[in-house]
Amino acid sequence: MASIGCEGDRGERKRIQFRDASGKQQTLRLGKCSDRAAQSALAGFERVFEAHRLGTTIHPDGVRWLESIDDRLHDRVARLGLVQPREAAEIVTLGALLAAFFVHVDVKQSTRVRMKQAESTLLDHFGPDRDAATISERDAEEWRAAQREAGYATATISRTVRYARQFFGWGVRRGLVDKDPFLAVKAGAQTNPARSVFVSRETIAKVMDAAPDAEWRLLIALSRYGGLRVPSEALALTWADVDWSLSRLRVRSSKTEHHEGKSERFVPIFPEIREHLQAVFDAAPEGSVHVIGRYRGGQNTGTQLRRVIARAGVHAWPRTWHNLRASRQTELAATFPLATACAWMGNTKAIAGGHYLQVTDADWTRATGVAEAATITATHARPHEITLKHACRENAGNQADFSHGGVPCDAMESGRVGRPGLEPGTLRV
């Protein structure tokens, strides 16, 4: 019915020759291929030609062959009148892919804002009309390099790369693109030790003295001494969450609520908090629901806090609210088992070690016995490694910590801190 022919000096180009219904000689050029591949193509082609000649359904072997060949060869078979042309695949542009992602994604507003920033870097670099399927791993690497050249911080680039992976991973799962070119791109570290600052009690006392009223003093105390996230957790706190008899607060966390068992936690009403909490309670109008009554319209509390810091005559520190929370976890880890400190803070040991725990001046003084040692900069170890070791030594002999998932001292000494936890950037799509 049909046969294999060869072309070229070495016969590396193969063709299938056959006679159509009118008896005319026809040729289907396969291009360069092995003898074995040519014989396989011949078997599949004969199934297709047989069905066309007899007007029957193509045998499954012929269907599989048609599905396996590329668009160019399939087009040649179609021009011979044996099959219908393939429909041109719809091009999914980068702009369309990202727009579809944001229609379906279910994340909090703060996360959506950061995702939109990542979207802008992709659209600015590739353009919204770029066929998403044509973005290669090399293109993705060049995009990352462009961010570095633009002066973005390593942590920002890392977050942006991870969002790009999420965008394209979502597209792969829904069949919009075949691959994720950003999987092979190195994200980099999401931590920046240079922006970690321990805010001392003396400093925060000056800031609280400069606060405009009791409610602001409480807000600062909830962050620095309670370890609450501001604004999300502090503004969600209601008077019904305050258990005066057991001296504890129920803290609801919108950041971690989509993780099973992480929607809320309980935090002691530490002495540093109680006086400010009592003052606000005594002054609260009858029927008040929320402990912090202001800023329910989404105002930027960070901007307001920096104004208070300036009024106190204190040099502003980076990551204003986060470093207050991190300072409290550093204190707690030096006094209580690390597992306990993490339970009160609502994070994990791994996250605490990577993003919260810091080396303090008191650590240096205690280690050396010389007060001036506090001025020395720790250059031979990451801050969280030193503090984890310190916390481990503090908890030596306290097997209760380890029996509830604690990290043994030898694991901390070796730098193995465990699996990633809930922070930063917990997402759901």
C-alpha positions in Angstrom: 0.0 0.0 0.0 2.8 2.4 1.0 6.5 2.2 1.2 9.5 4.0 2.7 11.9 6.0 0.4 15.1 7.8 1.2 16.5 11.1 0.2 19.9 12.9 0.6 23.4 11.7 0.1 23.3 9.4 3.2 19.6 8.6 2.9 19.0 10.2 6.3 15.8 11.9 5.1 12.8 9.6 4.8 9.6 9.8 2.9 6.4 7.7 2.6 5.3 7.0 -1.0 1.8 5.8 -1.9 -0.9 6.0 -4.6 -4.1 7.9 -3.8 -7.6 6.8 -4.9 -7.1 8.0 -8.4 -3.8 6.1 -8.7 -1.6 9.1 -8.6 1.8 8.8 -6.9 1.9 10.8 -3.6 4.7 11.6 -1.2 4.7 12.4 2.5 8.1 13.7 3.6 9.1 12.7 7.2 12.4 14.6 7.3 15.5 13.3 9.1 14.7 10.2 11.1 16.0 6.8 11.9 14.9 3.7 10.0 13.0 2.5 13.0 11.1 5.8 13.4 10.3 5.7 9.7 8.8 2.2 10.0 6.8 3.3 13.0 5.5 6.3 11.0 4.6 4.0 8.1 2.5 1.7 10.3 0.6 4.7 11.7 0.2 6.3 8.3 -1.2 3.1 6.7 -3.9 3.1 9.4 -4.9 6.6 8.5 -4.8 6.0 4.8 -6.8 2.8 5.1 -9.6 4.6 7.1 -9.7 7.4 4.5 -9.9 5.0 1.6 -12.7 2.8 3.2 -14.5 5.7 4.9 -14.2 4.1 8.3 -13.0 5.2 11.7 -9.3 5.5 12.1 -7.7 2.6 14.0 -6.4 3.5 17.5 -2.8 3.0 16.3 -3.4 5.6 13.6 -5.0 8.0 16.1 -2.0 7.6 18.4 0.4 8.3 15.6 -1.5 11.5 14.5 -1.5 12.7 18.1 2.3 12.1 18.5 3.5 13.9 15.4 4.3 17.7 15.4 2.2 20.3 13.7 4.3 20.5 10.6 4.0 16.8 9.7 0.3 16.8 10.7 -0.2 19.7 8.3 1.4 17.7 5.5 -0.9 14.8 6.1 -3.9 17.2 6.1 -2.8 18.7 2.8 -3.0 15.2 1.3 -6.7 15.2 2.2 -6.4 12.4 4.7 -7.3 14.2 7.9 -8.7 17.6 9.0 -6.2 20.3 9.9 -5.4 20.8 13.5 -7.1 23.8 15.2 -4.5 26.4 15.9 -3.7 26.5 19.6 -5.0 29.6 21.4 -2.2 31.8 22.5 -2.3 32.6 26.2 -0.6 36.0 26.7 1.2 36.8 29.9 -1.4 39.5 30.6 -4.2 37.0 30.2 -2.6 34.4 32.4 -2.0 36.9 35.2 -5.5 38.4 34.9 -7.1 34.9 35.1 -4.9 34.1 38.2 -6.2 37.2 40.0 -9.8 36.4 39.2 -9.5 32.9 40.9 -7.0 33.5 43.7 -8.3 33.8 47.2 -5.8 35.6 49.4 -5.9 38.5 51.9 -5.7 42.0 50.7 -2.2 42.6 52.0 -1.0 39.5 50.1 -2.8 40.6 47.0 -1.0 43.9 47.1 2.4 42.1 47.2 1.3 39.8 44.4 0.3 42.8 42.3 3.8 44.2 42.8 5.2 41.0 41.4 2.8 41.1 38.5 4.0 44.6 37.6 7.7 43.4 37.4 6.7 40.6 35.0 4.5 42.8 32.8 7.1 45.6 32.8 9.9 43.2 31.7 8.0 40.9 29.2 5.1 43.0 28.2 1.4 41.9 28.6 1.2 40.6 25.0 4.1 38.2 25.3 3.0 34.6 24.7 3.4 33.0 28.1 4.4 29.7 26.6 7.5 31.3 25.0 9.0 32.5 28.3 12.0 30.2 28.8 14.2 29.5 31.8 16.8 31.8 30.3 14.2 34.5 30.0 13.3 34.0 33.6 16.9 34.2 34.8 17.3 37.5 32.8 14.2 38.9 34.5 15.6 38.1 37.9 18.9 39.7 37.0 17.1 42.8 35.8 15.5 43.2 39.3 18.9 42.9 40.9 20.3 45.6 38.6 17.3 47.8 39.4 18.4 47.8 43.0 15.7 45.6 44.6 16.7 44.0 47.9 17.5 40.3 48.0 14.4 39.5 50.1 12.1 41.4 47.7 13.5 39.6 44.7 13.1 36.3 46.5 9.4 37.0 47.3 8.8 38.1 43.7 10.4 35.0 42.2 8.2 32.8 44.5 5.1 34.7 43.4 6.1 34.2 39.7 6.4 30.5 40.4 2.9 30.6 41.9 1.4 32.4 38.9 2.9 29.9 36.4 2.3 26.9 38.6 -1.4 27.8 38.7 -1.3 28.2 34.9 0.2 24.7 34.4 -2.4 23.1 36.7 -5.1 24.6 34.5 -3.6 23.8 31.2 -2.9 27.4 30.2 0.9 26.8 29.9 2.9 23.6 29.6 5.7 24.5 32.0 6.8 26.9 34.7 10.1 28.5 33.6 10.6 30.1 37.1 11.0 26.7 38.9 14.7 26.7 38.0 15.3 30.3 39.0 17.0 30.7 42.4 14.8 32.7 44.7 17.4 33.6 47.3 17.0 34.4 51.0 13.9 36.1 52.3 15.7 37.4 55.4 17.8 40.5 55.8 19.7 40.5 59.1 20.7 44.2 58.5 17.0 45.1 59.1 16.7 43.2 62.4 16.9 45.5 65.4 16.4 44.7 69.1 14.3 47.6 70.5 15.3 47.9 74.2 12.9 48.5 77.0 14.5 51.9 77.6 13.8 52.9 74.0 10.3 51.7 74.0 9.6 53.5 77.3 10.6 56.8 75.7 8.3 56.1 72.8 5.4 55.2 75.0 5.9 58.4 77.0 5.5 60.3 73.7 2.3 58.4 72.7 -0.7 60.7 72.4 -3.0 58.7 74.7 -3.6 55.5 76.7 -4.9 53.6 73.7 -1.7 54.3 71.7 0.4 53.2 74.7 -1.6 50.0 74.8 -1.2 49.4 71.1 2.6 49.7 71.5 2.6 47.5 74.6 0.6 44.8 72.8 3.2 44.6 70.1 6.4 45.0 72.2 5.4 43.0 75.2 2.5 40.9 74.0 4.0 40.0 70.6 0.8 40.7 68.7 0.9 41.4 65.0 -0.1 45.0 64.3 -2.5 46.0 62.9 -4.3 42.6 62.2 -4.2 41.0 65.6 -4.2 44.0 67.8 -7.2 45.7 66.0 -9.2 42.4 66.1 -8.9 42.2 69.9 -12.2 42.6 71.6 -13.1 43.0 75.3 -14.7 39.5 75.1 -11.2 38.2 74.3 -9.8 39.5 77.6 -10.0 37.0 80.4 -9.1 39.0 83.5 -9.5 36.0 85.9 -7.0 33.8 84.1 -4.9 36.8 83.0 -4.8 35.9 79.3 -5.8 37.2 75.9 -7.4 35.3 73.1 -5.7 36.4 70.0 -7.3 35.7 66.6 -4.9 35.6 63.7 -6.2 36.3 60.2 -2.6 35.6 58.9 -2.7 31.9 59.9 -6.4 31.2 60.2 -6.5 29.1 57.0 -4.1 26.6 58.7 -5.9 24.0 60.7 -5.8 24.8 64.4 -4.0 28.2 63.9 -7.0 30.5 63.8 -6.4 31.7 67.4 -3.9 31.4 70.3 -3.8 32.5 73.9 -1.3 35.0 75.3 -0.6 35.9 78.9 -1.5 39.4 80.1 2.0 40.2 80.9 2.6 42.8 83.7 4.0 45.2 81.1 0.6 45.0 79.3 -1.8 44.9 82.3 -1.6 48.5 83.5 -2.2 49.9 80.0 -5.0 47.4 79.3 -6.7 48.4 82.6 -6.3 52.1 81.7 -8.0 51.7 78.4 -10.7 49.5 79.9 -11.5 52.1 82.6 -11.8 54.8 79.9 -13.8 52.8 77.4 -17.3 54.0 76.6 -20.1 51.6 77.8 -20.9 49.0 75.1 -17.4 49.2 73.5 -16.5 46.0 71.5 -13.0 46.5 70.4 -10.1 47.1 72.7 -8.4 49.4 70.2 -11.3 51.6 69.0 -9.4 53.6 66.3 -8.0 52.8 62.9 -10.9 50.6 61.8 -10.8 52.2 58.4 -7.5 50.7 57.4 -5.2 53.7 58.2 -1.4 53.0 58.2 -0.5 52.4 61.8 3.2 52.2 60.8 3.2 55.8 59.7 1.6 56.9 62.9 4.1 55.0 65.0 7.0 56.5 63.2 5.6 60.0 64.1 5.4 59.0 67.7 9.0 57.7 67.5 10.1 61.0 66.1 8.3 62.9 68.8 10.2 60.8 71.4 13.5 61.9 69.9 14.4 58.3 69.1 16.1 57.2 66.0 13.6 55.2 63.9 14.3 51.5 63.3 13.4 49.6 60.2 10.4 47.2 60.0 8.8 49.3 62.8 6.1 46.9 64.1 7.8 43.7 63.2 11.0 44.5 65.2 8.9 45.2 68.3 7.4 41.7 68.0 10.8 40.2 67.3 12.3 41.9 70.3 9.6 40.4 72.5 10.2 36.9 71.1 13.9 37.3 71.7 13.2 38.1 75.4 10.7 35.3 75.8 13.1 32.7 74.3 15.8 33.7 76.8 13.4 33.1 79.7 11.0 30.3 78.7 11.3 27.1 76.6 11.4 28.1 72.9 8.3 26.0 72.2 6.4 28.1 74.8 7.6 31.4 73.3 6.6 30.3 69.8 3.1 29.2 71.0 2.5 32.6 72.5 3.9 34.4 69.4 2.0 32.2 67.0 4.9 31.0 64.9 7.3 28.0 64.7 10.9 27.5 65.9 12.1 27.6 62.3 10.4 30.9 61.6 11.6 32.3 65.0 15.1 31.4 64.2 15.1 32.8 60.7 13.0 36.0 61.2 12.7 36.9 64.9 15.4 35.9 67.3 18.2 38.4 67.7 21.5 38.9 69.5 21.2 41.6 72.2 23.7 43.8 74.0 22.9 41.8 77.1 23.9 38.6 75.4 27.4 40.0 74.7 27.8 41.4 78.2 26.7 38.1 79.8 29.0 36.1 77.5 32.1 38.3 78.1 31.5 39.9 81.4 32.5 43.2 79.8 29.8 45.8 79.2 31.7 47.3 76.3 31.4 44.1 74.4 27.9 45.2 73.5 29.4 47.5 70.8 31.0 44.5 69.0 29.2 43.5 65.8 28.5 39.8 65.4 30.1 39.0 62.0 30.9 35.3 62.3 27.4 33.9 62.9 23.9 34.8 61.9 21.9 36.5 64.8 19.3 33.8 65.0 21.9 31.0 65.3 23.5 32.7 68.3 20.2 33.3 70.0 19.0 29.8 69.4 22.1 28.4 71.0 21.6 30.8 73.9 18.0 29.7 74.3 19.1 26.1 74.2 21.6 26.6 76.9 19.0 28.4 79.0 16.6 25.5 78.6 19.2 22.8 79.2 17.7 20.0 81.3 14.2 21.2 80.6 13.0 18.0 78.8 9.4 19.3 78.7 10.4 21.5 75.8 11.8 18.6 73.8 9.0 16.2 74.6 6.6 18.6 72.9 8.4 19.0 69.6 11.4 21.0 70.9 14.7 21.0 69.0 17.6 19.3 70.8 20.7 21.3 71.6 22.8 19.3 69.2 20.4 20.1 66.3 20.6 23.8 67.1 24.4 23.7 67.3 24.5 22.1 63.9 22.3 24.8 62.4 19.4 22.5 61.7 16.3 24.3 62.7 13.5 22.2 61.3 10.8 22.5 58.7 9.5 25.9 57.4 6.7 27.3 59.4 3.7 29.6 58.8 5.5 32.9 58.2 6.2 34.9 56.1 3.6 34.9 53.2 1.2 32.1 53.8 -1.0 31.8 50.7 -3.9 29.8 49.5 -5.0 29.6 45.9 
